Amino acid sequence: MSPSPAPQTSDAFEAYVRERLEVIESALAEAATGRMPFVTEAARHVIAAGGKRFRPLLVVLASALGTPRSEEDLTRAALVMELTHVASLYHDDVMDEADLRRGAPSANSVWDNTVAILVGDFLFARASDLVADLGVEFVQLQARTFARLVQGQIAETIGPAEGQDPVESYLGVIADKTGSLIAASTMFGGMIAGLDADQIRALDEYGEELGLVFQLSDDIIDVTSESTGKKPGTDLREGVSTLPTLLLGEYEDEESRELLAAIRSDLDDDEVLADVLGRLRAHPVIDRARQEVARRAEVARGHLVGLPEGVARDALSELCDTVVSRSA
């Protein structure tokens, strides 16, 4: 069915987006259905835990910059992006030996690593099946995006090359692991709407930068928030490099050096972790990290300038503020 253009008043547009996300949510559970009940249960495990559905939202918003060629293709495009994302989460949890995902036990802790890896493969296969109906250019973009996801994970695993700046190395990792899929989501939406090559390129640049902002804000949340799906300080305890800890390494005063040494020590004890978190929260590096997130959000917003004006572009612009406010 060929849909009409998105409504151009704020309330009507919000209802339009919400209705499409509801359709996508229902289709997501169906797409994660396997031949065996066990496969269905395991494949829906992370999906059922909820999530922001940020990538489907971006597909819908970007598609509203024009007129989607069909509602069915819009739904398929959003499903491909979310299924690819969820598949990567199953693999990430194995790599990270995670116990929680979105506040619920991770698949690898409920079953085991083998099941989690195979279910991730199953979900990626479902995404690949769906994307084939969209066209060769969609297949190619999804394949290239998944290749970047994998290479980002490898780069994170082996760490910076000798002589490479740790911050630049980290930004490269999150560009591949997070930015690439968010960029592909905005591009899928624009492609479904038939936007021209320059507009698709602008969406690519916007999405890539927004993806960095999204992950960097998560880095700050890991330190400052106590209401997320994982315990605060999880990254610190696991020795994961994040923006605040990497920037802390650039401070040369004694207090900062002592704090960095404490972060690199054994943080298994809850009281020790709480002490380190308190000191890090009070350190000026957190404000510096927030400033970097806000700066990059403005860079992302700048890529929207050449796109069609209207409520869809306004919504994409507002997302920049929403992502920043998560770290404030």
Short mmCIF file of C-alpha atoms in Angstrom, two decimals:
data_model
loop_
_atom_site.label_atom_id
_atom_site.label_comp_id
_atom_site.label_asym_id
_atom_site.label_seq_id
_atom_site.Cartn_x
_atom_site.Cartn_y
_atom_site.Cartn_z
CA MET A 1 0.00 0.00 0.00
CA SER A 2 1.32 3.43 -0.94
CA PRO A 3 1.10 5.78 2.05
CA SER A 4 0.37 9.47 1.93
CA PRO A 5 3.08 11.97 2.91
CA ALA A 6 3.57 12.40 6.65
CA PRO A 7 1.31 15.03 8.25
CA GLN A 8 3.00 18.37 8.85
CA THR A 9 1.49 19.42 12.17
CA SER A 10 3.36 18.39 15.32
CA ASP A 11 0.55 16.44 17.02
CA ALA A 12 -0.50 14.62 13.86
CA PHE A 13 3.12 13.80 13.02
CA GLU A 14 3.72 12.42 16.51
CA ALA A 15 0.68 10.16 16.10
CA TYR A 16 1.91 9.12 12.64
CA VAL A 17 5.31 8.10 14.02
CA ARG A 18 3.82 6.32 17.02
CA GLU A 19 1.44 4.28 14.83
CA ARG A 20 4.28 3.13 12.58
CA LEU A 21 6.46 2.17 15.50
CA GLU A 22 3.60 0.09 16.91
CA VAL A 23 3.34 -1.77 13.60
CA ILE A 24 7.10 -2.31 13.60
CA GLU A 25 7.04 -3.59 17.19
CA SER A 26 4.43 -6.23 16.33
CA ALA A 27 6.33 -7.25 13.21
CA LEU A 28 9.57 -7.50 15.20
CA ALA A 29 8.21 -10.31 17.38
CA GLU A 30 6.96 -12.12 14.29
CA ALA A 31 10.34 -11.75 12.55
CA ALA A 32 12.03 -13.38 15.55
CA THR A 33 9.92 -16.52 15.25
CA GLY A 34 11.78 -19.74 14.55
CA ARG A 35 10.69 -23.26 13.60
CA MET A 36 11.35 -24.50 17.13
CA PRO A 37 9.76 -22.93 20.23
CA PHE A 38 13.20 -22.80 21.86
CA VAL A 39 14.61 -20.71 19.01
CA THR A 40 11.64 -18.34 19.22
CA GLU A 41 12.03 -17.97 23.00
CA ALA A 42 15.74 -17.27 22.79
CA ALA A 43 15.43 -14.97 19.77
CA ARG A 44 12.72 -12.89 21.43
CA HIS A 45 14.57 -12.73 24.76
CA VAL A 46 16.37 -9.42 24.16
CA ILE A 47 13.50 -8.00 22.09
CA ALA A 48 11.04 -8.69 24.91
CA ALA A 49 13.29 -6.85 27.38
CA GLY A 50 12.35 -3.63 25.57
CA GLY A 51 14.77 -1.02 24.35
CA LYS A 52 14.66 2.42 22.86
CA ARG A 53 13.93 1.24 19.29
CA PHE A 54 16.15 4.15 18.31
CA ARG A 55 17.09 2.71 14.93
CA PRO A 56 13.50 2.02 13.79
CA LEU A 57 12.61 5.54 14.94
CA LEU A 58 15.36 6.96 12.75
CA VAL A 59 14.16 4.93 9.76
CA VAL A 60 10.63 6.32 10.22
CA LEU A 61 11.74 9.92 10.75
CA ALA A 62 14.12 9.92 7.79
CA SER A 63 11.49 8.34 5.54
CA ALA A 64 9.11 11.18 6.45
CA LEU A 65 11.48 13.66 4.79
CA GLY A 66 9.79 12.44 1.60
CA THR A 67 7.04 9.92 0.94
CA PRO A 68 7.82 6.25 1.68
CA ARG A 69 7.33 4.07 -1.39
CA SER A 70 5.15 1.70 0.65
CA GLU A 71 4.28 1.07 4.27
CA GLU A 72 5.41 -2.55 3.88
CA ASP A 73 8.89 -1.49 2.72
CA LEU A 74 9.12 1.07 5.50
CA THR A 75 8.37 -1.65 8.04
CA ARG A 76 10.88 -4.01 6.41
CA ALA A 77 13.60 -1.35 6.48
CA ALA A 78 13.03 -0.67 10.17
CA LEU A 79 12.99 -4.40 10.97
CA VAL A 80 16.27 -4.96 9.14
CA MET A 81 18.00 -2.28 11.19
CA GLU A 82 16.59 -3.42 14.55
CA LEU A 83 17.20 -7.12 13.89
CA THR A 84 20.79 -6.38 12.86
CA HIS A 85 21.22 -4.35 16.04
CA VAL A 86 19.71 -7.03 18.29
CA ALA A 87 21.82 -9.73 16.61
CA SER A 88 24.94 -7.71 17.44
CA LEU A 89 23.82 -7.44 21.09
CA TYR A 90 23.75 -11.23 21.47
CA HIS A 91 27.31 -11.38 20.15
CA ASP A 92 28.44 -8.39 22.25
CA ASP A 93 27.18 -10.01 25.44
CA VAL A 94 29.26 -13.08 24.72
CA MET A 95 32.35 -10.97 24.02
CA ASP A 96 31.79 -8.91 27.18
CA GLU A 97 30.70 -11.86 29.35
CA ALA A 98 27.71 -9.71 30.30
CA ASP A 99 25.17 -10.82 32.89
CA LEU A 100 22.51 -8.21 32.12
CA ARG A 101 21.00 -6.74 28.98
CA ARG A 102 18.36 -4.00 29.25
CA GLY A 103 17.91 -4.78 32.93
CA ALA A 104 17.19 -8.48 32.31
CA PRO A 105 19.52 -11.50 32.39
CA SER A 106 21.50 -11.68 29.15
CA ALA A 107 20.89 -14.59 26.78
CA ASN A 108 24.34 -16.04 27.41
CA SER A 109 23.68 -16.09 31.16
CA VAL A 110 20.22 -17.64 30.76
CA TRP A 111 21.44 -20.32 28.34
CA ASP A 112 25.10 -20.28 27.29
CA ASN A 113 27.52 -18.62 24.87
CA THR A 114 26.85 -21.11 22.08
CA VAL A 115 23.11 -20.47 22.14
CA ALA A 116 23.63 -16.69 22.28
CA ILE A 117 25.99 -16.74 19.27
CA LEU A 118 23.70 -18.97 17.21
CA VAL A 119 20.62 -16.90 18.05
CA GLY A 120 22.50 -13.77 17.00
CA ASP A 121 23.30 -15.52 13.71
CA PHE A 122 19.63 -16.49 13.32
CA LEU A 123 18.46 -12.91 13.79
CA PHE A 124 21.02 -11.61 11.32
CA ALA A 125 19.81 -14.21 8.83
CA ARG A 126 16.23 -12.98 9.34
CA ALA A 127 17.40 -9.42 8.69
CA SER A 128 19.21 -10.57 5.54
CA ASP A 129 16.07 -12.32 4.30
CA LEU A 130 13.99 -9.18 4.77
CA VAL A 131 16.50 -6.81 3.21
CA ALA A 132 16.58 -8.86 0.01
CA ASP A 133 13.02 -7.68 -0.72
CA LEU A 134 14.11 -4.04 -0.57
CA GLY A 135 16.68 -4.11 -3.37
CA VAL A 136 20.36 -4.58 -4.10
CA GLU A 137 21.41 -1.18 -2.75
CA PHE A 138 19.82 -2.01 0.62
CA VAL A 139 21.50 -5.42 0.72
CA GLN A 140 24.86 -3.83 0.00
CA LEU A 141 24.47 -1.16 2.68
CA GLN A 142 23.42 -3.69 5.31
CA ALA A 143 26.36 -5.99 4.44
CA ARG A 144 28.86 -3.14 4.60
CA THR A 145 27.38 -1.96 7.88
CA PHE A 146 27.63 -5.42 9.44
CA ALA A 147 31.24 -5.64 8.28
CA ARG A 148 31.93 -2.40 10.14
CA LEU A 149 30.21 -3.71 13.27
CA VAL A 150 32.47 -6.76 13.25
CA GLN A 151 35.63 -4.77 12.55
CA GLY A 152 34.74 -2.37 15.36
CA GLN A 153 34.42 -5.27 17.76
CA ILE A 154 37.78 -6.63 16.62
CA ALA A 155 39.43 -3.22 17.01
CA GLU A 156 38.00 -2.92 20.52
CA THR A 157 39.28 -6.39 21.38
CA ILE A 158 42.87 -5.85 20.25
CA GLY A 159 43.10 -2.24 21.48
CA PRO A 160 44.96 0.75 20.00
CA ALA A 161 47.89 0.13 17.69
CA GLU A 162 51.35 1.09 18.96
CA GLY A 163 51.64 4.86 18.98
CA GLN A 164 47.94 5.41 18.25
CA ASP A 165 46.12 8.00 20.33
CA PRO A 166 43.76 6.09 22.68
CA VAL A 167 40.94 8.62 22.28
CA GLU A 168 41.11 8.52 18.48
CA SER A 169 41.23 4.73 18.58
CA TYR A 170 38.15 4.65 20.79
CA LEU A 171 36.23 7.06 18.57
CA GLY A 172 37.01 4.81 15.62
CA VAL A 173 35.69 1.79 17.49
CA ILE A 174 32.38 3.41 18.43
CA ALA A 175 31.99 4.88 14.95
CA ASP A 176 32.07 1.31 13.64
CA LYS A 177 30.13 -0.35 16.46
CA THR A 178 27.44 2.30 16.98
CA GLY A 179 27.68 5.08 14.41
CA SER A 180 27.58 2.80 11.37
CA LEU A 181 24.21 1.22 12.17
CA ILE A 182 22.59 4.48 13.20
CA ALA A 183 23.84 6.05 9.96
CA ALA A 184 22.49 3.10 7.99
CA SER A 185 19.12 3.55 9.70
CA THR A 186 18.79 7.15 8.56
CA MET A 187 19.99 6.19 5.09
CA PHE A 188 17.47 3.33 4.86
CA GLY A 189 14.69 5.79 5.68
CA GLY A 190 15.89 8.28 3.11
CA MET A 191 16.26 5.56 0.48
CA ILE A 192 12.71 4.29 1.15
CA ALA A 193 11.51 7.88 0.62
CA GLY A 194 13.42 8.25 -2.65
CA LEU A 195 15.67 11.10 -1.54
CA ASP A 196 18.51 12.09 -3.85
CA ALA A 197 22.17 11.13 -3.44
CA ASP A 198 23.20 14.38 -1.71
CA GLN A 199 20.36 14.06 0.79
CA ILE A 200 21.25 10.42 1.51
CA ARG A 201 24.86 11.50 2.05
CA ALA A 202 23.70 14.17 4.52
CA LEU A 203 21.69 11.55 6.42
CA ASP A 204 24.75 9.29 6.47
CA GLU A 205 26.88 12.04 8.01
CA TYR A 206 24.14 13.02 10.45
CA GLY A 207 23.57 9.43 11.56
CA GLU A 208 27.26 8.65 11.98
CA GLU A 209 27.79 11.68 14.21
CA LEU A 210 24.58 11.08 16.14
CA GLY A 211 25.74 7.53 16.76
CA LEU A 212 28.93 8.82 18.35
CA VAL A 213 26.90 11.20 20.51
CA PHE A 214 24.61 8.32 21.51
CA GLN A 215 27.50 6.11 22.67
CA LEU A 216 29.47 8.91 24.33
CA SER A 217 26.39 9.89 26.32
CA ASP A 218 26.12 6.25 27.43
CA ASP A 219 29.73 6.50 28.64
CA ILE A 220 28.77 9.38 30.90
CA ILE A 221 25.57 7.68 32.05
CA ASP A 222 27.61 4.67 33.20
CA VAL A 223 29.33 6.98 35.67
CA THR A 224 26.57 9.40 36.64
CA SER A 225 23.25 7.54 36.52
CA GLU A 226 21.75 5.00 38.89
CA SER A 227 18.57 4.32 36.90
CA THR A 228 19.80 2.50 33.79
CA GLY A 229 19.45 -1.14 32.82
CA LYS A 230 22.89 -1.92 34.20
CA LYS A 231 24.58 -1.06 37.46
CA PRO A 232 26.49 2.24 37.49
CA GLY A 233 30.19 1.71 37.05
CA THR A 234 29.78 -1.50 35.06
CA ASP A 235 32.23 -0.28 32.42
CA LEU A 236 34.70 0.78 35.13
CA ARG A 237 34.50 -2.59 36.85
CA GLU A 238 35.01 -4.43 33.56
CA GLY A 239 37.96 -2.26 32.59
CA VAL A 240 36.19 -0.89 29.51
CA SER A 241 37.71 2.31 28.15
CA THR A 242 35.15 5.12 27.86
CA LEU A 243 35.30 8.84 27.12
CA PRO A 244 35.59 10.01 30.77
CA THR A 245 38.37 7.57 31.64
CA LEU A 246 40.27 8.23 28.42
CA LEU A 247 40.07 12.00 28.92
CA LEU A 248 41.11 11.55 32.56
CA GLY A 249 44.40 10.16 31.27
CA GLU A 250 45.20 13.59 29.82
CA TYR A 251 45.17 15.26 33.27
CA GLU A 252 48.59 15.49 34.91
CA ASP A 253 47.74 16.61 38.46
CA GLU A 254 48.31 14.18 41.31
CA GLU A 255 44.63 13.79 42.21
CA SER A 256 43.77 12.80 38.64
CA ARG A 257 46.65 10.35 38.43
CA GLU A 258 45.59 8.74 41.72
CA LEU A 259 42.00 8.48 40.50
CA LEU A 260 43.11 6.90 37.23
CA ALA A 261 45.24 4.39 39.14
CA ALA A 262 42.21 3.54 41.30
CA ILE A 263 40.07 3.05 38.19
CA ARG A 264 42.66 0.63 36.80
CA SER A 265 42.78 -1.35 40.05
CA ASP A 266 40.55 -4.21 41.19
CA LEU A 267 37.01 -2.81 41.49
CA ASP A 268 35.22 -6.02 42.43
CA ASP A 269 34.49 -4.70 45.92
CA ASP A 270 31.26 -2.63 45.86
CA GLU A 271 32.56 -0.11 48.40
CA VAL A 272 35.74 0.48 46.41
CA LEU A 273 33.71 0.94 43.22
CA ALA A 274 31.33 3.35 44.96
CA ASP A 275 34.28 5.42 46.19
CA VAL A 276 35.82 5.58 42.71
CA LEU A 277 32.47 6.51 41.17
CA GLY A 278 31.99 9.32 43.67
CA ARG A 279 35.44 10.75 42.96
CA LEU A 280 34.97 10.48 39.21
CA ARG A 281 31.55 12.14 39.32
CA ALA A 282 33.09 15.10 41.17
CA HIS A 283 36.01 15.42 38.74
CA PRO A 284 35.93 18.17 36.06
CA VAL A 285 36.48 15.51 33.41
CA ILE A 286 32.73 14.75 33.50
CA ASP A 287 31.87 18.32 32.48
CA ARG A 288 34.52 18.13 29.80
CA ALA A 289 32.99 14.91 28.47
CA ARG A 290 29.54 16.48 28.46
CA GLN A 291 30.87 19.45 26.51
CA GLU A 292 32.32 17.09 23.90
CA VAL A 293 28.98 15.29 23.59
CA ALA A 294 27.16 18.61 23.15
CA ARG A 295 29.70 19.78 20.56
CA ARG A 296 29.29 16.65 18.50
CA ALA A 297 25.50 16.93 18.71
CA GLU A 298 25.75 20.35 17.07
CA VAL A 299 27.95 18.85 14.34
CA ALA A 300 25.25 16.22 13.74
CA ARG A 301 22.54 18.89 13.59
CA GLY A 302 24.56 20.83 11.03
CA HIS A 303 24.30 17.94 8.56
CA LEU A 304 20.51 18.41 8.44
CA VAL A 305 20.68 21.86 6.83
CA GLY A 306 20.31 20.66 3.23
CA LEU A 307 17.41 18.30 3.95
CA PRO A 308 13.73 19.14 3.26
CA GLU A 309 12.26 21.46 5.86
CA GLY A 310 9.32 20.33 7.96
CA VAL A 311 8.35 18.35 11.03
CA ALA A 312 10.51 15.35 10.11
CA ARG A 313 13.69 17.41 9.91
CA ASP A 314 12.69 19.19 13.12
CA ALA A 315 12.27 15.82 14.83
CA LEU A 316 15.72 14.68 13.68
CA SER A 317 17.14 17.94 15.01
CA GLU A 318 15.38 17.49 18.36
CA LEU A 319 16.94 14.05 18.69
CA CYS A 320 20.31 15.77 19.01
CA ASP A 321 19.03 17.53 22.12
CA THR A 322 17.41 14.36 23.46
CA VAL A 323 20.62 12.36 23.21
CA VAL A 324 22.63 15.11 24.89
CA SER A 325 20.11 15.43 27.73
CA ARG A 326 20.66 11.74 28.53
CA SER A 327 24.17 12.63 29.70
CA ALA A 328 23.28 15.86 31.52
#
